[in-house]
Amino acid sequence: MVFVEWRDDYNINVATVDQQHRSLVELINKLHESLERGDDREEIGNVFRALVDYTIYHFAEEEKLMANSHMPDLDDHQARHRQFTARLSDLLVQWGMGEEIDTTDLLEYLKSWLVRHILVDDMAIGKHLARATSRSTTTSR
Ligand SMILES: [Fe+2]
């Protein structure tokens, strides 16, 4: 069974963001599989690093989109992104140094953080863009 199952209600109806969220879910699932299989530490570290790198890329893209569409609460949203990437980066460094980390906790954190973030914070982006689009079609008429 996959660790995080994609659900249609995770779509915020912004194609690029939804696609990136799906990729994030896939990467979390890959990390889960790698841990379940008992891959060696280096291999697990590579999957973990790919997840952290992609997360950083995705947040930057999302923040660009928010800035370009004059989304309110950008600072708060950005702060939440920073907090998440800081925690993941710390854990990745610990992993790389051979320290013990609680991988069950890590997976649960990844899953619950991402799902809640998509459903609450990112959903607001979808709503904001939908409103902006309907306003611009009204005024161009
Ligand atoms: Fe976000």
Tab-separated table of N, CA and C and ligand atoms in Angstrom:
chain	number	residue	atom	x	y	z
A	1	MET	N	0.832	-1.204	0.000
A	1	MET	CA	0.000	0.000	0.000
A	1	MET	C	0.866	1.253	0.000
A	2	VAL	N	0.448	2.229	-0.803
A	2	VAL	CA	1.270	3.446	-0.807
A	2	VAL	C	1.056	4.220	0.491
A	3	PHE	N	2.099	4.912	0.880
A	3	PHE	CA	2.080	5.620	2.169
A	3	PHE	C	1.149	6.840	2.115
A	4	VAL	N	1.315	7.665	1.088
A	4	VAL	CA	0.397	8.800	0.919
A	4	VAL	C	-0.351	8.609	-0.392
A	5	GLU	N	-1.637	8.461	-0.292
A	5	GLU	CA	-2.483	8.272	-1.472
A	5	GLU	C	-2.946	9.652	-1.944
A	6	TRP	N	-2.745	9.946	-3.227
A	6	TRP	CA	-3.203	11.237	-3.753
A	6	TRP	C	-4.727	11.246	-3.805
A	7	ARG	N	-5.320	12.309	-3.368
A	7	ARG	CA	-6.777	12.419	-3.430
A	7	ARG	C	-7.154	13.639	-4.262
A	8	ASP	N	-8.281	13.542	-4.953
A	8	ASP	CA	-8.694	14.648	-5.820
A	8	ASP	C	-8.898	15.948	-5.049
A	9	ASP	N	-9.297	15.831	-3.782
A	9	ASP	CA	-9.518	17.082	-3.041
A	9	ASP	C	-8.210	17.764	-2.621
A	10	TYR	N	-7.063	17.183	-2.989
A	10	TYR	CA	-5.788	17.884	-2.774
A	10	TYR	C	-5.520	18.872	-3.912
A	11	ASN	N	-6.280	18.766	-5.003
A	11	ASN	CA	-6.076	19.681	-6.122
A	11	ASN	C	-6.510	21.083	-5.739
A	12	ILE	N	-5.614	22.056	-6.018
A	12	ILE	CA	-6.002	23.439	-5.756
A	12	ILE	C	-6.450	24.105	-7.066
A	13	ASN	N	-6.466	23.304	-8.123
A	13	ASN	CA	-6.878	23.755	-9.457
A	13	ASN	C	-5.965	24.803	-10.075
A	14	VAL	N	-4.688	24.620	-9.792
A	14	VAL	CA	-3.645	25.369	-10.497
A	14	VAL	C	-2.713	24.268	-11.008
A	15	ALA	N	-2.754	24.031	-12.328
A	15	ALA	CA	-2.137	22.827	-12.909
A	15	ALA	C	-0.673	22.621	-12.505
A	16	THR	N	0.141	23.689	-12.586
A	16	THR	CA	1.570	23.508	-12.293
A	16	THR	C	1.779	23.119	-10.826
A	17	VAL	N	1.059	23.794	-9.936
A	17	VAL	CA	1.213	23.516	-8.504
A	17	VAL	C	0.713	22.102	-8.181
A	18	ASP	N	-0.426	21.738	-8.750
A	18	ASP	CA	-0.965	20.397	-8.490
A	18	ASP	C	0.018	19.316	-8.947
A	19	GLN	N	0.624	19.547	-10.105
A	19	GLN	CA	1.593	18.583	-10.628
A	19	GLN	C	2.788	18.479	-9.681
A	20	GLN	N	3.245	19.621	-9.182
A	20	GLN	CA	4.391	19.601	-8.264
A	20	GLN	C	4.024	18.942	-6.936
A	21	HIS	N	2.809	19.167	-6.473
A	21	HIS	CA	2.368	18.508	-5.237
A	21	HIS	C	2.331	16.990	-5.417
A	22	ARG	N	1.874	16.563	-6.601
A	22	ARG	CA	1.880	15.119	-6.876
A	22	ARG	C	3.303	14.560	-6.851
A	23	SER	N	4.227	15.319	-7.408
A	23	SER	CA	5.633	14.877	-7.399
A	23	SER	C	6.164	14.797	-5.973
A	24	LEU	N	5.761	15.744	-5.136
A	24	LEU	CA	6.188	15.710	-3.732
A	24	LEU	C	5.660	14.457	-3.031
A	25	VAL	N	4.395	14.160	-3.288
A	25	VAL	CA	3.793	12.959	-2.699
A	25	VAL	C	4.559	11.712	-3.175
A	26	GLU	N	4.893	11.683	-4.469
A	26	GLU	CA	5.651	10.543	-5.007
A	26	GLU	C	6.999	10.399	-4.309
A	27	LEU	N	7.657	11.533	-4.076
A	27	LEU	CA	8.968	11.484	-3.433
A	27	LEU	C	8.860	11.021	-1.978
A	28	ILE	N	7.801	11.444	-1.295
A	28	ILE	CA	7.592	10.964	0.087
A	28	ILE	C	7.361	9.448	0.050
A	29	ASN	N	6.577	9.000	-0.922
A	29	ASN	CA	6.330	7.555	-1.057
A	29	ASN	C	7.610	6.789	-1.375
A	30	LYS	N	8.473	7.388	-2.180
A	30	LYS	CA	9.757	6.757	-2.513
A	30	LYS	C	10.619	6.602	-1.268
A	31	LEU	N	10.612	7.650	-0.429
A	31	LEU	CA	11.391	7.599	0.800
A	31	LEU	C	10.837	6.508	1.719
A	32	HIS	N	9.525	6.450	1.791
A	32	HIS	CA	8.874	5.409	2.584
A	32	HIS	C	9.281	4.020	2.088
A	33	GLU	N	9.223	3.823	0.764
A	33	GLU	CA	9.593	2.519	0.185
A	33	GLU	C	11.045	2.170	0.478
A	34	SER	N	11.898	3.171	0.327
A	34	SER	CA	13.323	2.946	0.532
A	34	SER	C	13.605	2.517	1.976
A	35	LEU	N	12.912	3.159	2.912
A	35	LEU	CA	13.070	2.807	4.329
A	35	LEU	C	12.498	1.425	4.616
A	36	GLU	N	11.320	1.144	4.029
A	36	GLU	CA	10.668	-0.158	4.233
A	36	GLU	C	11.531	-1.304	3.712
A	37	ARG	N	12.157	-1.039	2.529
A	37	ARG	CA	13.009	-2.060	1.903
A	37	ARG	C	14.282	-2.272	2.695
A	38	GLY	N	14.605	-1.312	3.544
A	38	GLY	CA	15.851	-1.400	4.298
A	38	GLY	C	17.060	-1.112	3.428
A	39	ASP	N	16.903	-0.164	2.486
A	39	ASP	CA	18.037	0.260	1.657
A	39	ASP	C	19.173	0.744	2.554
A	40	ASP	N	20.372	0.791	1.982
A	40	ASP	CA	21.465	1.256	2.850
A	40	ASP	C	21.342	2.762	3.067
A	41	ARG	N	22.076	3.188	4.089
A	41	ARG	CA	21.951	4.558	4.569
A	41	ARG	C	22.178	5.601	3.468
A	42	GLU	N	23.162	5.323	2.632
A	42	GLU	CA	23.505	6.281	1.583
A	42	GLU	C	22.362	6.401	0.575
A	43	GLU	N	21.810	5.263	0.217
A	43	GLU	CA	20.713	5.248	-0.747
A	43	GLU	C	19.486	5.992	-0.205
A	44	ILE	N	19.168	5.728	1.048
A	44	ILE	CA	18.045	6.422	1.687
A	44	ILE	C	18.338	7.928	1.711
A	45	GLY	N	19.589	8.259	2.022
A	45	GLY	CA	20.007	9.658	2.045
A	45	GLY	C	19.815	10.329	0.691
A	46	ASN	N	20.073	9.601	-0.390
A	46	ASN	CA	19.902	10.164	-1.737
A	46	ASN	C	18.433	10.468	-2.026
A	47	VAL	N	17.565	9.558	-1.614
A	47	VAL	CA	16.129	9.776	-1.826
A	47	VAL	C	15.663	10.961	-0.973
A	48	PHE	N	16.147	11.009	0.248
A	48	PHE	CA	15.790	12.089	1.175
A	48	PHE	C	16.262	13.430	0.595
A	49	ARG	N	17.493	13.444	0.072
A	49	ARG	CA	18.034	14.672	-0.500
A	49	ARG	C	17.204	15.128	-1.706
A	50	ALA	N	16.800	14.167	-2.538
A	50	ALA	CA	15.981	14.507	-3.712
A	50	ALA	C	14.670	15.148	-3.260
A	51	LEU	N	14.111	14.643	-2.196
A	51	LEU	CA	12.870	15.203	-1.652
A	51	LEU	C	13.090	16.635	-1.140
A	52	VAL	N	14.176	16.834	-0.410
A	52	VAL	CA	14.459	18.171	0.130
A	52	VAL	C	14.713	19.157	-1.026
A	53	ASP	N	15.502	18.744	-2.007
A	53	ASP	CA	15.800	19.615	-3.153
A	53	ASP	C	14.522	19.986	-3.902
A	54	TYR	N	13.685	19.000	-4.131
A	54	TYR	CA	12.463	19.266	-4.889
A	54	TYR	C	11.516	20.169	-4.088
A	55	THR	N	11.484	19.974	-2.779
A	55	THR	CA	10.658	20.813	-1.914
A	55	THR	C	11.084	22.273	-2.017
A	56	ILE	N	12.393	22.499	-1.987
A	56	ILE	CA	12.925	23.867	-2.073
A	56	ILE	C	12.549	24.478	-3.425
A	57	TYR	N	12.705	23.693	-4.487
A	57	TYR	CA	12.344	24.157	-5.828
A	57	TYR	C	10.848	24.491	-5.903
A	58	HIS	N	10.040	23.588	-5.408
A	58	HIS	CA	8.585	23.779	-5.464
A	58	HIS	C	8.145	25.022	-4.684
A	59	PHE	N	8.702	25.212	-3.484
A	59	PHE	CA	8.316	26.379	-2.681
A	59	PHE	C	8.686	27.676	-3.405
A	60	ALA	N	9.849	27.680	-4.039
A	60	ALA	CA	10.275	28.885	-4.769
A	60	ALA	C	9.295	29.180	-5.905
A	61	GLU	N	8.873	28.135	-6.607
A	61	GLU	CA	7.918	28.313	-7.709
A	61	GLU	C	6.581	28.832	-7.181
A	62	GLU	N	6.144	28.252	-6.092
A	62	GLU	CA	4.860	28.645	-5.502
A	62	GLU	C	4.919	30.099	-5.020
A	63	GLU	N	6.037	30.466	-4.426
A	63	GLU	CA	6.186	31.835	-3.913
A	63	GLU	C	6.232	32.849	-5.054
A	64	LYS	N	6.831	32.471	-6.184
A	64	LYS	CA	6.847	33.340	-7.367
A	64	LYS	C	5.422	33.578	-7.842
A	65	LEU	N	4.680	32.499	-7.912
A	65	LEU	CA	3.291	32.579	-8.360
A	65	LEU	C	2.473	33.471	-7.426
A	66	MET	N	2.686	33.324	-6.129
A	66	MET	CA	1.953	34.134	-5.148
A	66	MET	C	2.332	35.608	-5.272
A	67	ALA	N	3.622	35.857	-5.439
A	67	ALA	CA	4.079	37.249	-5.549
A	67	ALA	C	3.513	37.878	-6.820
A	68	ASN	N	3.575	37.146	-7.915
A	68	ASN	CA	3.085	37.675	-9.200
A	68	ASN	C	1.592	37.955	-9.193
A	69	SER	N	0.854	37.224	-8.369
A	69	SER	CA	-0.596	37.431	-8.360
A	69	SER	C	-1.027	38.276	-7.152
A	70	HIS	N	-0.028	38.923	-6.507
A	70	HIS	CA	-0.293	39.831	-5.374
A	70	HIS	C	-1.148	39.163	-4.304
A	71	MET	N	-0.733	37.972	-3.981
A	71	MET	CA	-1.448	37.192	-2.982
A	71	MET	C	-1.192	37.773	-1.578
A	72	PRO	N	-2.253	38.007	-0.799
A	72	PRO	CA	-2.028	38.464	0.579
A	72	PRO	C	-1.451	37.326	1.429
A	73	ASP	N	-0.904	37.648	2.574
A	73	ASP	CA	-0.328	36.649	3.496
A	73	ASP	C	0.856	35.880	2.930
A	74	LEU	N	1.513	36.497	1.954
A	74	LEU	CA	2.680	35.833	1.366
A	74	LEU	C	3.766	35.589	2.421
A	75	ASP	N	3.970	36.584	3.299
A	75	ASP	CA	5.023	36.453	4.321
A	75	ASP	C	4.795	35.256	5.243
A	76	ASP	N	3.546	35.119	5.695
A	76	ASP	CA	3.225	33.992	6.585
A	76	ASP	C	3.444	32.661	5.882
A	77	HIS	N	2.977	32.622	4.655
A	77	HIS	CA	3.088	31.388	3.880
A	77	HIS	C	4.568	31.035	3.682
A	78	GLN	N	5.334	32.072	3.330
A	78	GLN	CA	6.767	31.880	3.129
A	78	GLN	C	7.443	31.393	4.406
A	79	ALA	N	7.030	31.967	5.540
A	79	ALA	CA	7.615	31.580	6.826
A	79	ALA	C	7.345	30.095	7.104
A	80	ARG	N	6.155	29.639	6.759
A	80	ARG	CA	5.835	28.217	6.975
A	80	ARG	C	6.696	27.330	6.075
A	81	HIS	N	6.901	27.782	4.834
A	81	HIS	CA	7.800	27.041	3.933
A	81	HIS	C	9.201	26.955	4.533
A	82	ARG	N	9.702	28.110	5.029
A	82	ARG	CA	11.076	28.160	5.577
A	82	ARG	C	11.234	27.212	6.760
A	83	GLN	N	10.196	27.214	7.628
A	83	GLN	CA	10.244	26.363	8.821
A	83	GLN	C	10.363	24.885	8.432
A	84	PHE	N	9.561	24.517	7.446
A	84	PHE	CA	9.533	23.129	6.990
A	84	PHE	C	10.879	22.745	6.368
A	85	THR	N	11.385	23.580	5.457
A	85	THR	CA	12.651	23.236	4.799
A	85	THR	C	13.811	23.256	5.808
A	86	ALA	N	13.748	24.162	6.794
A	86	ALA	CA	14.823	24.200	7.794
A	86	ALA	C	14.847	22.894	8.586
A	87	ARG	N	13.669	22.433	8.980
A	87	ARG	CA	13.612	21.188	9.755
A	87	ARG	C	14.104	19.994	8.922
A	88	LEU	N	13.644	19.960	7.648
A	88	LEU	CA	14.071	18.855	6.777
A	88	LEU	C	15.577	18.898	6.525
A	89	SER	N	16.095	20.091	6.288
A	89	SER	CA	17.535	20.211	6.016
A	89	SER	C	18.348	19.758	7.218
A	90	ASP	N	17.905	20.134	8.429
A	90	ASP	CA	18.585	19.677	9.654
A	90	ASP	C	18.610	18.156	9.731
A	91	LEU	N	17.445	17.571	9.467
A	91	LEU	CA	17.350	16.115	9.555
A	91	LEU	C	18.227	15.434	8.507
A	92	LEU	N	18.280	16.044	7.322
A	92	LEU	CA	19.113	15.492	6.247
A	92	LEU	C	20.596	15.527	6.630
A	93	VAL	N	21.006	16.636	7.260
A	93	VAL	CA	22.399	16.751	7.713
A	93	VAL	C	22.679	15.685	8.777
A	94	GLN	N	21.736	15.546	9.726
A	94	GLN	CA	21.910	14.530	10.778
A	94	GLN	C	22.048	13.138	10.173
A	95	TRP	N	21.199	12.883	9.177
A	95	TRP	CA	21.240	11.575	8.506
A	95	TRP	C	22.605	11.372	7.845
A	96	GLY	N	23.069	12.409	7.160
A	96	GLY	CA	24.351	12.341	6.458
A	96	GLY	C	25.518	12.110	7.414
A	97	MET	N	25.381	12.602	8.659
A	97	MET	CA	26.455	12.436	9.638
A	97	MET	C	26.353	11.116	10.393
A	98	GLY	N	25.375	10.308	9.994
A	98	GLY	CA	25.248	8.993	10.615
A	98	GLY	C	24.512	8.992	11.937
A	99	GLU	N	23.852	10.120	12.241
A	99	GLU	CA	23.103	10.165	13.501
A	99	GLU	C	21.795	9.380	13.391
A	100	GLU	N	21.325	8.942	14.523
A	100	GLU	CA	20.067	8.196	14.593
A	100	GLU	C	18.902	9.185	14.444
A	101	ILE	N	18.010	8.952	13.500
A	101	ILE	CA	16.795	9.771	13.506
A	101	ILE	C	15.566	8.858	13.473
A	102	ASP	N	14.500	9.345	14.065
A	102	ASP	CA	13.281	8.542	14.111
A	102	ASP	C	12.567	8.658	12.765
A	103	THR	N	12.735	7.635	11.924
A	103	THR	CA	12.209	7.723	10.552
A	103	THR	C	10.686	7.591	10.515
A	104	THR	N	10.109	6.917	11.502
A	104	THR	CA	8.642	6.832	11.553
A	104	THR	C	8.065	8.222	11.804
A	105	ASP	N	8.684	8.926	12.736
A	105	ASP	CA	8.294	10.306	13.034
A	105	ASP	C	8.461	11.191	11.810
A	106	LEU	N	9.580	11.011	11.131
A	106	LEU	CA	9.877	11.820	9.943
A	106	LEU	C	8.783	11.621	8.887
A	107	LEU	N	8.455	10.366	8.597
A	107	LEU	CA	7.447	10.094	7.567
A	107	LEU	C	6.084	10.659	7.957
A	108	GLU	N	5.726	10.494	9.224
A	108	GLU	CA	4.433	11.031	9.688
A	108	GLU	C	4.410	12.549	9.596
A	109	TYR	N	5.535	13.164	9.926
A	109	TYR	CA	5.645	14.622	9.852
A	109	TYR	C	5.497	15.086	8.401
A	110	LEU	N	6.195	14.409	7.486
A	110	LEU	CA	6.123	14.779	6.065
A	110	LEU	C	4.688	14.690	5.560
A	111	LYS	N	4.059	13.578	5.887
A	111	LYS	CA	2.696	13.349	5.403
A	111	LYS	C	1.731	14.374	5.982
A	112	SER	N	1.731	14.536	7.295
A	112	SER	CA	0.730	15.407	7.903
A	112	SER	C	0.992	16.872	7.560
A	113	TRP	N	2.261	17.258	7.517
A	113	TRP	CA	2.562	18.658	7.186
A	113	TRP	C	2.103	18.964	5.764
A	114	LEU	N	2.488	18.105	4.825
A	114	LEU	CA	2.174	18.396	3.419
A	114	LEU	C	0.666	18.422	3.173
A	115	VAL	N	-0.025	17.425	3.684
A	115	VAL	CA	-1.470	17.359	3.445
A	115	VAL	C	-2.170	18.577	4.049
A	116	ARG	N	-1.798	18.937	5.271
A	116	ARG	CA	-2.447	20.088	5.895
A	116	ARG	C	-2.094	21.387	5.169
A	117	HIS	N	-0.849	21.483	4.761
A	117	HIS	CA	-0.410	22.687	4.057
A	117	HIS	C	-1.154	22.850	2.725
A	118	ILE	N	-1.306	21.759	2.016
A	118	ILE	CA	-2.030	21.818	0.734
A	118	ILE	C	-3.485	22.208	0.987
A	119	LEU	N	-4.113	21.525	1.923
A	119	LEU	CA	-5.549	21.736	2.142
A	119	LEU	C	-5.875	23.105	2.725
A	120	VAL	N	-4.970	23.664	3.498
A	120	VAL	CA	-5.262	24.955	4.127
A	120	VAL	C	-4.573	26.105	3.383
A	121	ASP	N	-3.246	26.112	3.414
A	121	ASP	CA	-2.507	27.271	2.881
A	121	ASP	C	-2.540	27.350	1.357
A	122	ASP	N	-2.286	26.206	0.717
A	122	ASP	CA	-2.207	26.252	-0.745
A	122	ASP	C	-3.585	26.369	-1.384
A	123	MET	N	-4.588	25.835	-0.726
A	123	MET	CA	-5.954	25.957	-1.251
A	123	MET	C	-6.323	27.436	-1.385
A	124	ALA	N	-5.794	28.254	-0.481
A	124	ALA	CA	-6.059	29.698	-0.543
A	124	ALA	C	-5.478	30.311	-1.821
A	125	ILE	N	-4.387	29.753	-2.321
A	125	ILE	CA	-3.791	30.245	-3.578
A	125	ILE	C	-4.769	29.976	-4.718
A	126	GLY	N	-5.300	28.740	-4.748
A	126	GLY	CA	-6.263	28.369	-5.794
A	126	GLY	C	-7.462	29.299	-5.789
A	127	LYS	N	-7.950	29.581	-4.584
A	127	LYS	CA	-9.137	30.449	-4.470
A	127	LYS	C	-8.798	31.869	-4.907
A	128	HIS	N	-7.645	32.347	-4.482
A	128	HIS	CA	-7.220	33.701	-4.842
A	128	HIS	C	-7.095	33.837	-6.366
A	129	LEU	N	-6.462	32.850	-6.998
A	129	LEU	CA	-6.272	32.918	-8.451
A	129	LEU	C	-7.605	32.810	-9.187
A	130	ALA	N	-8.509	31.980	-8.672
A	130	ALA	CA	-9.827	31.837	-9.307
A	130	ALA	C	-10.573	33.173	-9.247
A	131	ARG	N	-10.469	33.850	-8.089
A	131	ARG	CA	-11.124	35.155	-7.942
A	131	ARG	C	-10.484	36.185	-8.875
A	132	ALA	N	-9.155	36.174	-8.928
A	132	ALA	CA	-8.427	37.127	-9.781
A	132	ALA	C	-8.816	36.925	-11.238
A	133	THR	N	-8.944	35.658	-11.652
A	133	THR	CA	-9.292	35.359	-13.047
A	133	THR	C	-10.710	35.824	-13.346
A	134	SER	N	-11.626	35.570	-12.414
A	134	SER	CA	-13.011	35.951	-12.698
A	134	SER	C	-13.148	37.479	-12.714
A	135	ARG	N	-12.329	38.171	-11.874
A	135	ARG	CA	-12.348	39.642	-11.895
A	135	ARG	C	-11.848	40.168	-13.225
A	136	SER	N	-10.754	39.566	-13.736
A	136	SER	CA	-10.183	40.094	-14.980
A	136	SER	C	-11.084	39.780	-16.177
A	137	THR	N	-11.813	38.660	-16.133
A	137	THR	CA	-12.733	38.402	-17.264
A	137	THR	C	-13.913	39.357	-17.190
A	138	THR	N	-14.319	39.734	-15.973
A	138	THR	CA	-15.450	40.661	-15.830
A	138	THR	C	-15.051	42.051	-16.348
A	139	THR	N	-13.825	42.476	-15.975
A	139	THR	CA	-13.444	43.835	-16.368
A	139	THR	C	-13.083	43.932	-17.852
A	140	SER	N	-12.657	42.810	-18.454
A	140	SER	CA	-12.280	42.895	-19.869
A	140	SER	C	-13.504	42.865	-20.786
A	141	ARG	N	-14.639	42.550	-20.211
A	141	ARG	CA	-15.829	42.491	-21.044
A	141	ARG	C	-16.400	43.860	-21.396
B	1	FE	FE	2.842	26.354	0.082
